[in-house]
Coordinates of N, CA and C in Angstrom, one line a residue:
Chain A
E1 N 99.4 106.8 97.0 CA 98.0 107.0 96.6 C 97.3 105.7 96.6
T2 N 96.4 105.5 97.5 CA 95.7 104.2 97.6 C 94.5 104.1 96.6
G3 N 94.1 105.2 96.1 CA 92.9 105.2 95.3 C 91.6 105.2 96.0
V4 N 91.7 105.3 97.3 CA 90.5 105.5 98.2 C 90.6 106.8 99.0
T5 N 89.7 107.6 98.8 CA 89.7 108.9 99.5 C 88.5 109.0 100.4
Q6 N 88.8 109.7 101.5 CA 87.7 109.9 102.5 C 87.7 111.4 102.9
T7 N 86.5 111.9 103.1 CA 86.3 113.3 103.6 C 85.1 113.3 104.6
P8 N 85.2 114.1 105.6 CA 86.4 114.9 106.0 C 87.4 114.1 106.6
R9 N 88.6 114.6 106.8 CA 89.7 113.8 107.5 C 89.5 113.9 109.0
H10 N 88.9 115.0 109.5 CA 88.6 115.2 110.9 C 87.2 115.8 111.1
L11 N 86.6 115.4 112.1 CA 85.2 115.8 112.4 C 84.9 115.9 113.8
V12 N 84.4 117.0 114.3 CA 84.0 117.2 115.7 C 82.5 117.5 115.6
M13 N 81.7 116.7 116.4 CA 80.3 116.9 116.3 C 79.7 116.7 117.7
G14 N 78.6 117.5 117.9 CA 77.8 117.3 119.2 C 76.9 116.1 119.1
M15 N 76.3 115.7 120.2 CA 75.5 114.5 120.2 C 74.2 114.7 119.4
T16 N 73.8 116.0 119.2 CA 72.5 116.2 118.5 C 72.7 116.5 117.0
N17 N 74.0 116.6 116.6 CA 74.2 116.9 115.2 C 74.0 115.7 114.3
K18 N 73.8 116.1 113.0 CA 73.8 115.1 111.9 C 74.9 115.4 110.9
K19 N 75.7 114.5 110.6 CA 76.8 114.6 109.7 C 76.9 113.4 108.8
S20 N 77.7 113.5 107.8 CA 77.9 112.4 106.9 C 79.4 112.3 106.6
L21 N 79.9 111.0 106.5 CA 81.2 110.7 106.1 C 81.1 110.2 104.6
K22 N 82.1 110.6 103.8 CA 82.1 110.3 102.4 C 83.3 109.5 102.1
C23 N 83.2 108.5 101.2 CA 84.3 107.6 100.8 C 84.1 107.5 99.2
E24 N 85.2 107.6 98.5 CA 85.2 107.4 97.1 C 86.4 106.6 96.7
Q25 N 86.1 105.6 95.8 CA 87.2 104.7 95.4 C 87.3 104.9 93.8
H26 N 88.6 105.0 93.4 CA 88.9 105.2 92.0 C 89.5 104.0 91.4
L27 N 89.2 102.8 91.9 CA 89.9 101.6 91.5 C 89.0 100.6 90.7
G28 N 87.8 101.0 90.5 CA 86.9 100.1 89.7 C 86.5 98.9 90.5
H29 N 86.5 99.0 91.8 CA 86.2 97.8 92.7 C 84.6 97.7 92.8
N30 N 84.2 96.5 93.2 CA 82.8 96.2 93.3 C 82.3 96.2 94.8
A31 N 83.3 96.1 95.7 CA 82.9 96.0 97.1 C 83.5 97.1 97.9
M32 N 82.7 97.6 98.9 CA 83.2 98.7 99.7 C 82.8 98.4 101.2
Y33 N 83.6 99.0 102.1 CA 83.5 98.6 103.5 C 83.6 99.8 104.4
W34 N 82.9 99.8 105.5 CA 83.2 100.7 106.6 C 83.7 99.9 107.8
Y35 N 84.8 100.4 108.4 CA 85.4 99.9 109.6 C 85.4 101.0 110.7
K36 N 85.4 100.6 111.9 CA 85.6 101.5 113.0 C 86.8 101.0 113.8
Q37 N 87.7 102.0 114.1 CA 88.9 101.6 114.9 C 88.9 102.5 116.2
S38 N 88.5 102.0 117.3 CA 88.6 102.7 118.6 C 90.0 102.5 119.2
A39 N 90.3 103.4 120.1 CA 91.7 103.3 120.7 C 91.9 101.9 121.4
K40 N 93.0 101.3 121.0 CA 93.5 100.1 121.6 C 92.5 98.9 121.3
K41 N 91.7 99.0 120.3 CA 90.8 98.0 119.9 C 91.1 97.6 118.4
P42 N 90.8 96.4 118.0 CA 91.0 96.0 116.6 C 90.0 96.7 115.7
L43 N 90.3 96.7 114.4 CA 89.4 97.2 113.5 C 88.1 96.4 113.5
E44 N 87.0 97.1 113.5 CA 85.7 96.3 113.6 C 85.0 96.6 112.3
L45 N 84.6 95.6 111.6 CA 83.8 95.7 110.4 C 82.4 96.2 110.8
M46 N 81.9 97.2 110.1 CA 80.6 97.8 110.3 C 79.6 97.3 109.2
F47 N 80.0 97.7 108.0 CA 79.1 97.4 106.9 C 79.9 97.0 105.7
V48 N 79.3 96.1 104.8 CA 79.9 95.8 103.5 C 78.8 95.9 102.5
Y49 N 79.3 96.6 101.4 CA 78.4 96.7 100.2 C 79.1 96.0 99.0
S50 N 78.4 95.2 98.3 CA 78.8 94.5 97.1 C 77.9 94.9 96.0
L51 N 78.4 95.5 94.9 CA 77.6 95.9 93.8 C 76.4 96.7 94.3
E52 N 76.7 97.6 95.2 CA 75.7 98.6 95.8 C 74.7 98.0 96.6
E53 N 74.8 96.7 97.0 CA 73.8 96.1 97.9 C 74.5 95.7 99.2
R54 N 73.9 96.0 100.3 CA 74.5 95.7 101.6 C 74.5 94.2 101.8
V55 N 75.7 93.6 102.1 CA 75.8 92.2 102.3 C 76.2 91.8 103.7
E56 N 76.6 92.8 104.5 CA 77.0 92.5 105.9 C 76.7 93.7 106.7
N57 N 76.1 93.4 107.9 CA 75.8 94.5 108.8 C 76.0 93.9 110.2
N58 N 77.1 94.3 110.8 CA 77.5 93.6 112.1 C 76.9 94.3 113.3
S59 N 75.6 94.2 113.4 CA 74.9 94.7 114.6 C 75.3 96.1 115.0
V60 N 75.4 97.0 114.0 CA 75.7 98.3 114.3 C 74.5 99.1 114.7
P61 N 74.6 100.0 115.7 CA 73.5 100.8 116.1 C 72.9 101.6 115.0
S62 N 71.6 101.9 115.0 CA 70.9 102.5 114.0 C 71.3 104.0 113.8
R63 N 72.0 104.5 114.8 CA 72.5 105.9 114.6 C 73.6 106.0 113.5
F64 N 74.0 104.9 113.1 CA 74.9 104.8 111.9 C 74.1 104.3 110.7
S65 N 74.1 105.1 109.6 CA 73.3 104.7 108.5 C 74.1 104.7 107.2
P66 N 74.4 103.6 106.6 CA 75.2 103.6 105.4 C 74.4 103.9 104.2
E67 N 75.0 104.4 103.1 CA 74.4 104.6 101.8 C 75.4 104.3 100.7
C68 N 75.1 103.6 99.7 CA 76.0 103.3 98.6 C 75.2 103.6 97.3
P69 N 75.3 104.8 96.8 CA 74.5 105.2 95.6 C 75.1 104.5 94.4
N70 N 76.3 104.2 94.3 CA 77.0 103.5 93.2 C 78.2 102.9 93.7
S71 N 78.8 102.1 92.8 CA 80.0 101.3 93.3 C 81.2 102.1 93.6
S72 N 81.2 103.4 93.3 CA 82.4 104.2 93.6 C 82.3 105.0 94.9
H73 N 81.0 105.1 95.4 CA 80.8 106.0 96.5 C 80.1 105.3 97.7
L74 N 80.5 105.7 98.8 CA 80.0 105.1 100.1 C 79.9 106.2 101.1
F75 N 78.7 106.3 101.7 CA 78.5 107.3 102.8 C 78.2 106.6 104.1
L76 N 78.5 107.3 105.2 CA 78.1 106.9 106.5 C 77.4 108.1 107.1
H77 N 76.1 108.0 107.3 CA 75.3 109.1 107.9 C 75.3 108.9 109.4
L78 N 75.6 110.0 110.1 CA 75.7 109.9 111.6 C 74.6 110.8 112.2
H79 N 73.9 110.3 113.2 CA 73.0 111.2 113.9 C 72.8 110.7 115.3
T80 N 72.7 111.7 116.2 CA 72.6 111.4 117.7 C 73.6 110.5 118.2
L81 N 74.9 110.7 117.8 CA 76.0 109.8 118.3 C 76.3 110.1 119.8
Q82 N 77.0 109.1 120.3 CA 77.4 109.1 121.7 C 78.9 109.4 121.8
P83 N 79.4 109.9 122.9 CA 80.9 110.1 123.0 C 81.7 108.8 122.7
E84 N 81.1 107.6 123.1 CA 81.9 106.4 122.8 C 82.0 106.0 121.3
D85 N 81.3 106.8 120.5 CA 81.4 106.6 119.1 C 82.6 107.3 118.5
S86 N 83.3 108.1 119.3 CA 84.6 108.7 118.9 C 85.6 107.7 118.5
A87 N 86.1 107.8 117.3 CA 87.0 106.7 116.8 C 87.5 107.2 115.4
L88 N 88.3 106.3 114.8 CA 88.8 106.5 113.4 C 87.9 105.6 112.6
Y89 N 87.3 106.2 111.6 CA 86.4 105.5 110.7 C 87.1 105.3 109.4
L90 N 87.3 104.0 109.0 CA 88.0 103.7 107.8 C 87.1 103.1 106.7
C91 N 87.3 103.6 105.5 CA 86.6 103.0 104.4 C 87.6 102.2 103.6
A92 N 87.1 101.1 103.0 CA 88.0 100.3 102.2 C 87.2 99.8 101.0
S93 N 88.0 99.3 100.0 CA 87.3 98.7 98.8 C 88.1 97.5 98.4
S94 N 87.5 96.6 97.7 CA 88.2 95.4 97.1 C 87.5 95.1 95.8
Q95 N 88.2 94.3 95.0 CA 87.6 93.9 93.7 C 86.2 93.3 93.8
D96 N 86.2 92.3 94.7 CA 84.9 91.6 95.0 C 84.8 91.3 96.5
W97 N 83.6 90.9 96.9 CA 83.3 90.6 98.3 C 83.7 89.2 98.5
Q98 N 85.1 89.0 98.6 CA 85.6 87.6 98.9 C 86.8 87.9 99.9
A99 N 86.9 87.1 100.9 CA 87.9 87.4 101.9 C 89.3 87.3 101.4
T100 N 89.5 86.7 100.3 CA 90.9 86.6 99.7 C 91.3 87.8 98.9
E101 N 90.3 88.7 98.7 CA 90.6 89.9 97.9 C 91.3 90.9 98.8
T102 N 92.4 91.5 98.4 CA 93.0 92.6 99.1 C 92.1 93.8 99.2
Q103 N 92.0 94.3 100.4 CA 91.3 95.5 100.7 C 92.2 96.7 100.7
Y104 N 91.7 97.8 100.0 CA 92.5 99.0 99.9 C 91.8 100.0 100.8
F105 N 92.5 100.6 101.7 CA 91.9 101.5 102.7 C 92.1 102.9 102.4
G106 N 91.2 103.7 102.7 CA 91.4 105.2 102.7 C 92.1 105.6 104.0
P107 N 92.4 106.9 104.1 CA 93.2 107.4 105.2 C 92.3 107.6 106.5
G108 N 91.0 107.5 106.4 CA 90.2 107.5 107.6 C 89.7 108.9 107.9
T109 N 88.6 108.9 108.7 CA 88.0 110.1 109.3 C 88.1 110.0 110.8
R110 N 88.8 110.9 111.4 CA 89.0 110.9 112.9 C 87.8 111.7 113.4
L111 N 86.9 111.0 114.1 CA 85.6 111.6 114.6 C 85.7 111.7 116.1
L112 N 85.3 112.9 116.6 CA 85.2 113.2 118.0 C 83.8 113.7 118.3
V113 N 83.1 113.0 119.2 CA 81.8 113.3 119.6 C 81.8 113.9 121.0
L114 N 81.3 115.1 121.1 CA 81.3 115.8 122.3 C 80.0 115.8 123.0
Chain B
D1 N 84.7 88.6 122.2 CA 86.0 88.1 122.5 C 86.9 88.2 121.2
Q2 N 88.1 88.7 121.4 CA 89.0 88.9 120.2 C 89.4 87.6 119.6
Q3 N 89.3 87.4 118.3 CA 89.7 86.2 117.7 C 91.1 86.2 117.2
V4 N 91.6 87.5 117.1 CA 93.0 87.7 116.6 C 93.7 88.6 117.6
K5 N 94.8 88.2 118.1 CA 95.5 88.9 119.1 C 96.9 89.2 118.8
Q6 N 97.3 90.5 119.0 CA 98.7 90.9 118.9 C 99.1 91.4 120.3
N7 N 99.8 90.6 121.0 CA 100.0 90.8 122.4 C 101.1 91.8 122.7
S8 N 101.9 92.2 121.7 CA 102.9 93.2 121.9 C 102.5 94.5 121.2
P9 N 102.1 95.5 122.0 CA 101.7 96.7 121.4 C 102.8 97.5 120.7
S10 N 104.1 97.2 121.1 CA 105.2 98.0 120.5 C 106.4 97.1 120.4
L11 N 107.3 97.5 119.5 CA 108.6 96.7 119.3 C 109.6 97.7 118.8
S12 N 110.8 97.7 119.3 CA 111.9 98.5 118.8 C 113.1 97.6 118.4
V13 N 113.6 97.9 117.2 CA 114.7 97.1 116.6 C 115.7 98.0 116.0
Q14 N 117.0 97.6 116.1 CA 118.0 98.3 115.4 C 118.0 98.1 113.9
E15 N 118.3 99.1 113.2 CA 118.4 99.0 111.7 C 119.3 97.9 111.3
G16 N 118.9 97.1 110.3 CA 119.7 96.0 109.9 C 119.5 94.7 110.5
R17 N 118.8 94.8 111.7 CA 118.5 93.5 112.5 C 117.1 93.0 112.0
I18 N 116.8 91.8 112.5 CA 115.5 91.2 112.2 C 114.4 91.7 113.1
S19 N 113.2 92.1 112.5 CA 112.0 92.4 113.3 C 111.1 91.2 113.2
I20 N 110.6 90.8 114.3 CA 109.6 89.6 114.4 C 108.4 90.1 115.0
L21 N 107.3 90.1 114.3 CA 106.0 90.6 114.8 C 105.1 89.3 114.9
N22 N 104.4 89.2 116.0 CA 103.7 88.0 116.3 C 102.2 88.2 116.4
C23 N 101.4 87.2 116.1 CA 100.0 87.2 116.0 C 99.4 85.9 116.4
D24 N 98.5 85.8 117.3 CA 97.8 84.6 117.7 C 96.3 84.6 117.3
Y25 N 95.7 83.5 117.0 CA 94.3 83.5 116.7 C 93.7 82.3 117.4
T26 N 92.4 82.4 117.6 CA 91.7 81.4 118.4 C 90.8 80.5 117.5
N27 N 90.4 80.9 116.4 CA 89.5 80.1 115.5 C 90.3 79.2 114.6
S28 N 90.2 77.9 114.8 CA 90.9 77.0 114.0 C 90.4 76.9 112.6
M29 N 89.2 77.5 112.3 CA 88.7 77.5 111.0 C 89.3 78.5 110.1
F30 N 90.0 79.5 110.6 CA 90.6 80.5 109.8 C 91.5 79.9 108.8
D31 N 91.4 80.3 107.5 CA 92.3 79.7 106.5 C 93.0 80.7 105.6
Y32 N 92.8 81.9 106.0 CA 93.5 82.9 105.1 C 94.0 84.0 106.1
F33 N 95.2 84.5 105.9 CA 95.8 85.4 106.9 C 96.6 86.5 106.1
L34 N 96.6 87.7 106.6 CA 97.4 88.7 106.0 C 97.9 89.7 107.0
W35 N 98.9 90.5 106.5 CA 99.5 91.6 107.3 C 99.3 92.9 106.6
Y36 N 98.9 93.9 107.3 CA 98.8 95.3 106.8 C 99.8 96.1 107.6
K37 N 100.2 97.2 106.9 CA 101.1 98.2 107.5 C 100.4 99.5 107.5
K38 N 100.6 100.3 108.5 CA 99.9 101.6 108.6 C 100.8 102.7 109.1
Y39 N 101.0 103.7 108.2 CA 101.7 104.9 108.7 C 100.7 105.9 109.3
P40 N 101.2 106.8 110.1 CA 100.3 107.8 110.7 C 99.6 108.6 109.6
A41 N 98.4 108.9 109.9 CA 97.5 109.7 109.0 C 97.3 109.0 107.6
E42 N 97.6 107.8 107.5 CA 97.3 107.0 106.3 C 96.5 105.8 106.6
G43 N 95.8 105.2 105.6 CA 95.0 104.0 105.9 C 96.0 102.8 105.8
P44 N 95.6 101.7 106.4 CA 96.4 100.5 106.3 C 96.7 100.1 104.8
T45 N 97.8 99.6 104.5 CA 98.1 99.1 103.2 C 98.6 97.6 103.3
F46 N 98.1 96.8 102.3 CA 98.4 95.4 102.3 C 99.9 95.1 102.2
L47 N 100.4 94.2 102.9 CA 101.8 93.9 102.9 C 102.0 92.5 102.4
I48 N 101.5 91.4 103.0 CA 101.7 90.1 102.6 C 100.6 89.2 103.1
S49 N 100.4 88.1 102.4 CA 99.3 87.2 102.8 C 99.8 85.7 102.8
I50 N 99.0 84.8 103.4 CA 99.3 83.4 103.4 C 98.0 82.6 103.6
S51 N 97.9 81.6 102.8 CA 96.7 80.7 103.0 C 97.2 79.5 103.9
S52 N 96.2 78.8 104.4 CA 96.5 77.8 105.4 C 97.1 76.5 104.8
I53 N 97.2 76.5 103.4 CA 97.8 75.3 102.8 C 99.3 75.5 102.8
K54 N 99.8 76.7 103.2 CA 101.2 76.9 103.2 C 101.7 77.2 104.7
D55 N 103.0 77.1 104.9 CA 103.4 77.5 106.3 C 104.4 78.6 106.1
K56 N 104.7 79.1 104.9 CA 105.6 80.2 104.7 C 105.3 80.9 103.4
N57 N 105.4 82.2 103.4 CA 105.3 83.0 102.2 C 106.3 84.1 102.3
E58 N 107.1 84.3 101.2 CA 108.2 85.3 101.3 C 108.0 86.3 100.1
D59 N 108.2 87.6 100.5 CA 108.2 88.6 99.5 C 109.3 89.6 99.8
G60 N 110.4 89.5 99.2 CA 111.5 90.4 99.4 C 112.0 90.3 100.9
R61 N 112.0 91.4 101.6 CA 112.5 91.4 103.0 C 111.4 90.8 103.9
F62 N 110.2 90.6 103.5 CA 109.1 90.2 104.4 C 108.8 88.7 104.2
T63 N 108.7 88.0 105.3 CA 108.3 86.6 105.3 C 107.3 86.4 106.3
V64 N 106.2 85.7 106.0 CA 105.2 85.4 107.0 C 105.2 83.9 107.2
F65 N 105.2 83.5 108.5 CA 105.2 82.1 108.8 C 103.9 81.8 109.5
L66 N 103.3 80.6 109.2 CA 102.1 80.1 109.8 C 102.3 78.8 110.5
N67 N 101.9 78.8 111.8 CA 102.0 77.5 112.6 C 100.5 77.2 113.0
K68 N 99.9 76.3 112.2 CA 98.5 76.1 112.4 C 98.2 75.4 113.7
S69 N 99.1 74.5 114.1 CA 98.9 73.7 115.3 C 98.9 74.6 116.5
A70 N 99.8 75.7 116.4 CA 99.9 76.6 117.5 C 98.9 77.8 117.3
K71 N 98.3 77.9 116.2 CA 97.4 79.0 115.9 C 98.2 80.3 116.0
H72 N 99.3 80.3 115.3 CA 100.3 81.4 115.5 C 100.8 81.8 114.1
L73 N 100.9 83.1 114.0 CA 101.4 83.8 112.7 C 102.5 84.7 113.1
S74 N 103.5 84.8 112.3 CA 104.5 85.8 112.5 C 105.0 86.4 111.2
L75 N 105.4 87.7 111.3 CA 106.0 88.4 110.2 C 107.5 88.7 110.5
H76 N 108.3 88.3 109.6 CA 109.8 88.6 109.8 C 110.2 89.7 108.8
I77 N 110.9 90.7 109.2 CA 111.4 91.7 108.3 C 112.9 91.7 108.5
V78 N 113.6 91.3 107.3 CA 115.1 91.2 107.4 C 115.6 91.8 106.1
P79 N 116.6 92.8 106.1 CA 116.9 93.5 107.3 C 115.9 94.7 107.6
S80 N 115.8 95.0 108.8 CA 114.8 96.1 109.1 C 115.4 97.5 108.7
Q81 N 114.6 98.3 108.2 CA 115.0 99.7 107.8 C 114.1 100.7 108.5
P82 N 114.7 101.9 108.6 CA 113.9 103.0 109.3 C 112.5 103.2 108.7
G83 N 112.4 103.1 107.4 CA 111.1 103.2 106.7 C 110.1 102.2 107.0
D84 N 110.5 101.1 107.7 CA 109.6 100.1 108.1 C 108.9 100.5 109.4
S85 N 109.3 101.5 110.0 CA 108.6 102.0 111.3 C 107.2 102.4 110.9
A86 N 106.2 101.6 111.6 CA 104.8 101.8 111.3 C 104.1 100.9 112.2
V87 N 102.8 100.9 112.2 CA 101.9 99.9 112.9 C 101.6 98.8 112.0
Y88 N 101.8 97.6 112.5 CA 101.5 96.4 111.7 C 100.3 95.6 112.3
F89 N 99.3 95.4 111.4 CA 98.1 94.6 111.8 C 98.1 93.3 111.1
C90 N 97.8 92.2 111.9 CA 97.5 91.0 111.3 C 96.0 90.8 111.2
A91 N 95.5 90.0 110.2 CA 94.1 89.7 110.1 C 93.9 88.3 109.6
A92 N 92.8 87.7 109.9 CA 92.5 86.3 109.6 C 91.0 86.2 109.2
S93 N 90.8 85.3 108.3 CA 89.4 85.1 107.9 C 89.2 83.6 107.5
I94 N 87.9 83.3 107.4 CA 87.5 82.0 106.7 C 87.1 82.5 105.4
V95 N 87.7 81.9 104.3 CA 87.4 82.3 103.0 C 86.0 82.5 102.7
G96 N 85.6 83.7 102.2 CA 84.2 84.0 101.9 C 83.5 84.7 103.0
N97 N 84.3 85.0 104.1 CA 83.7 85.7 105.2 C 84.6 86.9 105.6
Q98 N 84.2 87.6 106.6 CA 84.9 88.9 106.9 C 86.3 88.6 107.5
F99 N 87.1 89.6 107.5 CA 88.4 89.6 108.2 C 88.2 90.0 109.6
Y100 N 89.0 89.4 110.5 CA 89.1 89.8 111.9 C 90.5 90.3 112.1
F101 N 90.6 91.5 112.6 CA 91.9 92.2 112.8 C 92.4 92.1 114.2
G102 N 93.8 92.2 114.4 CA 94.4 92.4 115.6 C 94.4 93.8 116.0
T103 N 94.9 94.2 117.2 CA 95.0 95.6 117.6 C 96.2 96.3 117.1
G104 N 97.2 95.6 116.5 CA 98.3 96.2 115.9 C 99.6 96.2 116.8
T105 N 100.7 96.2 116.2 CA 102.0 96.3 116.9 C 102.8 97.5 116.2
S106 N 103.2 98.4 117.0 CA 103.9 99.6 116.5 C 105.4 99.3 116.5
L107 N 106.0 99.2 115.3 CA 107.4 98.9 115.1 C 108.2 100.2 114.9
T108 N 109.2 100.3 115.7 CA 110.2 101.4 115.5 C 111.5 100.8 115.2
V109 N 112.1 101.2 114.0 CA 113.4 100.8 113.6 C 114.4 101.9 113.9
I110 N 115.3 101.7 114.7 CA 116.2 102.7 115.2 C 117.5 102.8 114.3
P111 N 117.7 104.0 113.7 CA 118.9 104.0 112.8 C 120.2 103.8 113.5

């Protein structure tokens, strides 16, 4: 049990749908992250939140919209996605937003866009 | 362009032997490195780390070696066990900035 949960675990959506991914951490951490892992590609950092404020946004298309209502919850709202957005989306948390802090990952949401 | 590369997508090793997983990086400013392990249907879990002031860090059966001049990182697992079969990711960062991950190496330990 890593202390980071993600729902749903699998999601299939059409290009016109709107859906949301949810992440919850039970570790009392202050920083939360969204990563994307496409097939045969490295994990790509999408967003970082520290104390509920976004501190990093790596040129992610606007069809991905993050939300961090409190330090325990992180959402990724999806709309009008493209088939190339199909990937494993991983949430992580760490004590603070410092690169030496160990990040604890959730199991991921496997997303398929048709 | 990838800043962290794991050029071997897969590796098979006999139980009890040594597993050596390799990682190369391009940015000489990286000063903190770590390895994650990932089982199917689970998220990556932290395994071991090393800062650039060291060239070796050991934790039980796992040892990470850092060769700064070659910009090369390796993870040694001795002795390898079937439960070590997983995908291993290396990652590098400049302290205070984001991590850059490799694509992973799938290790199979054959009983």
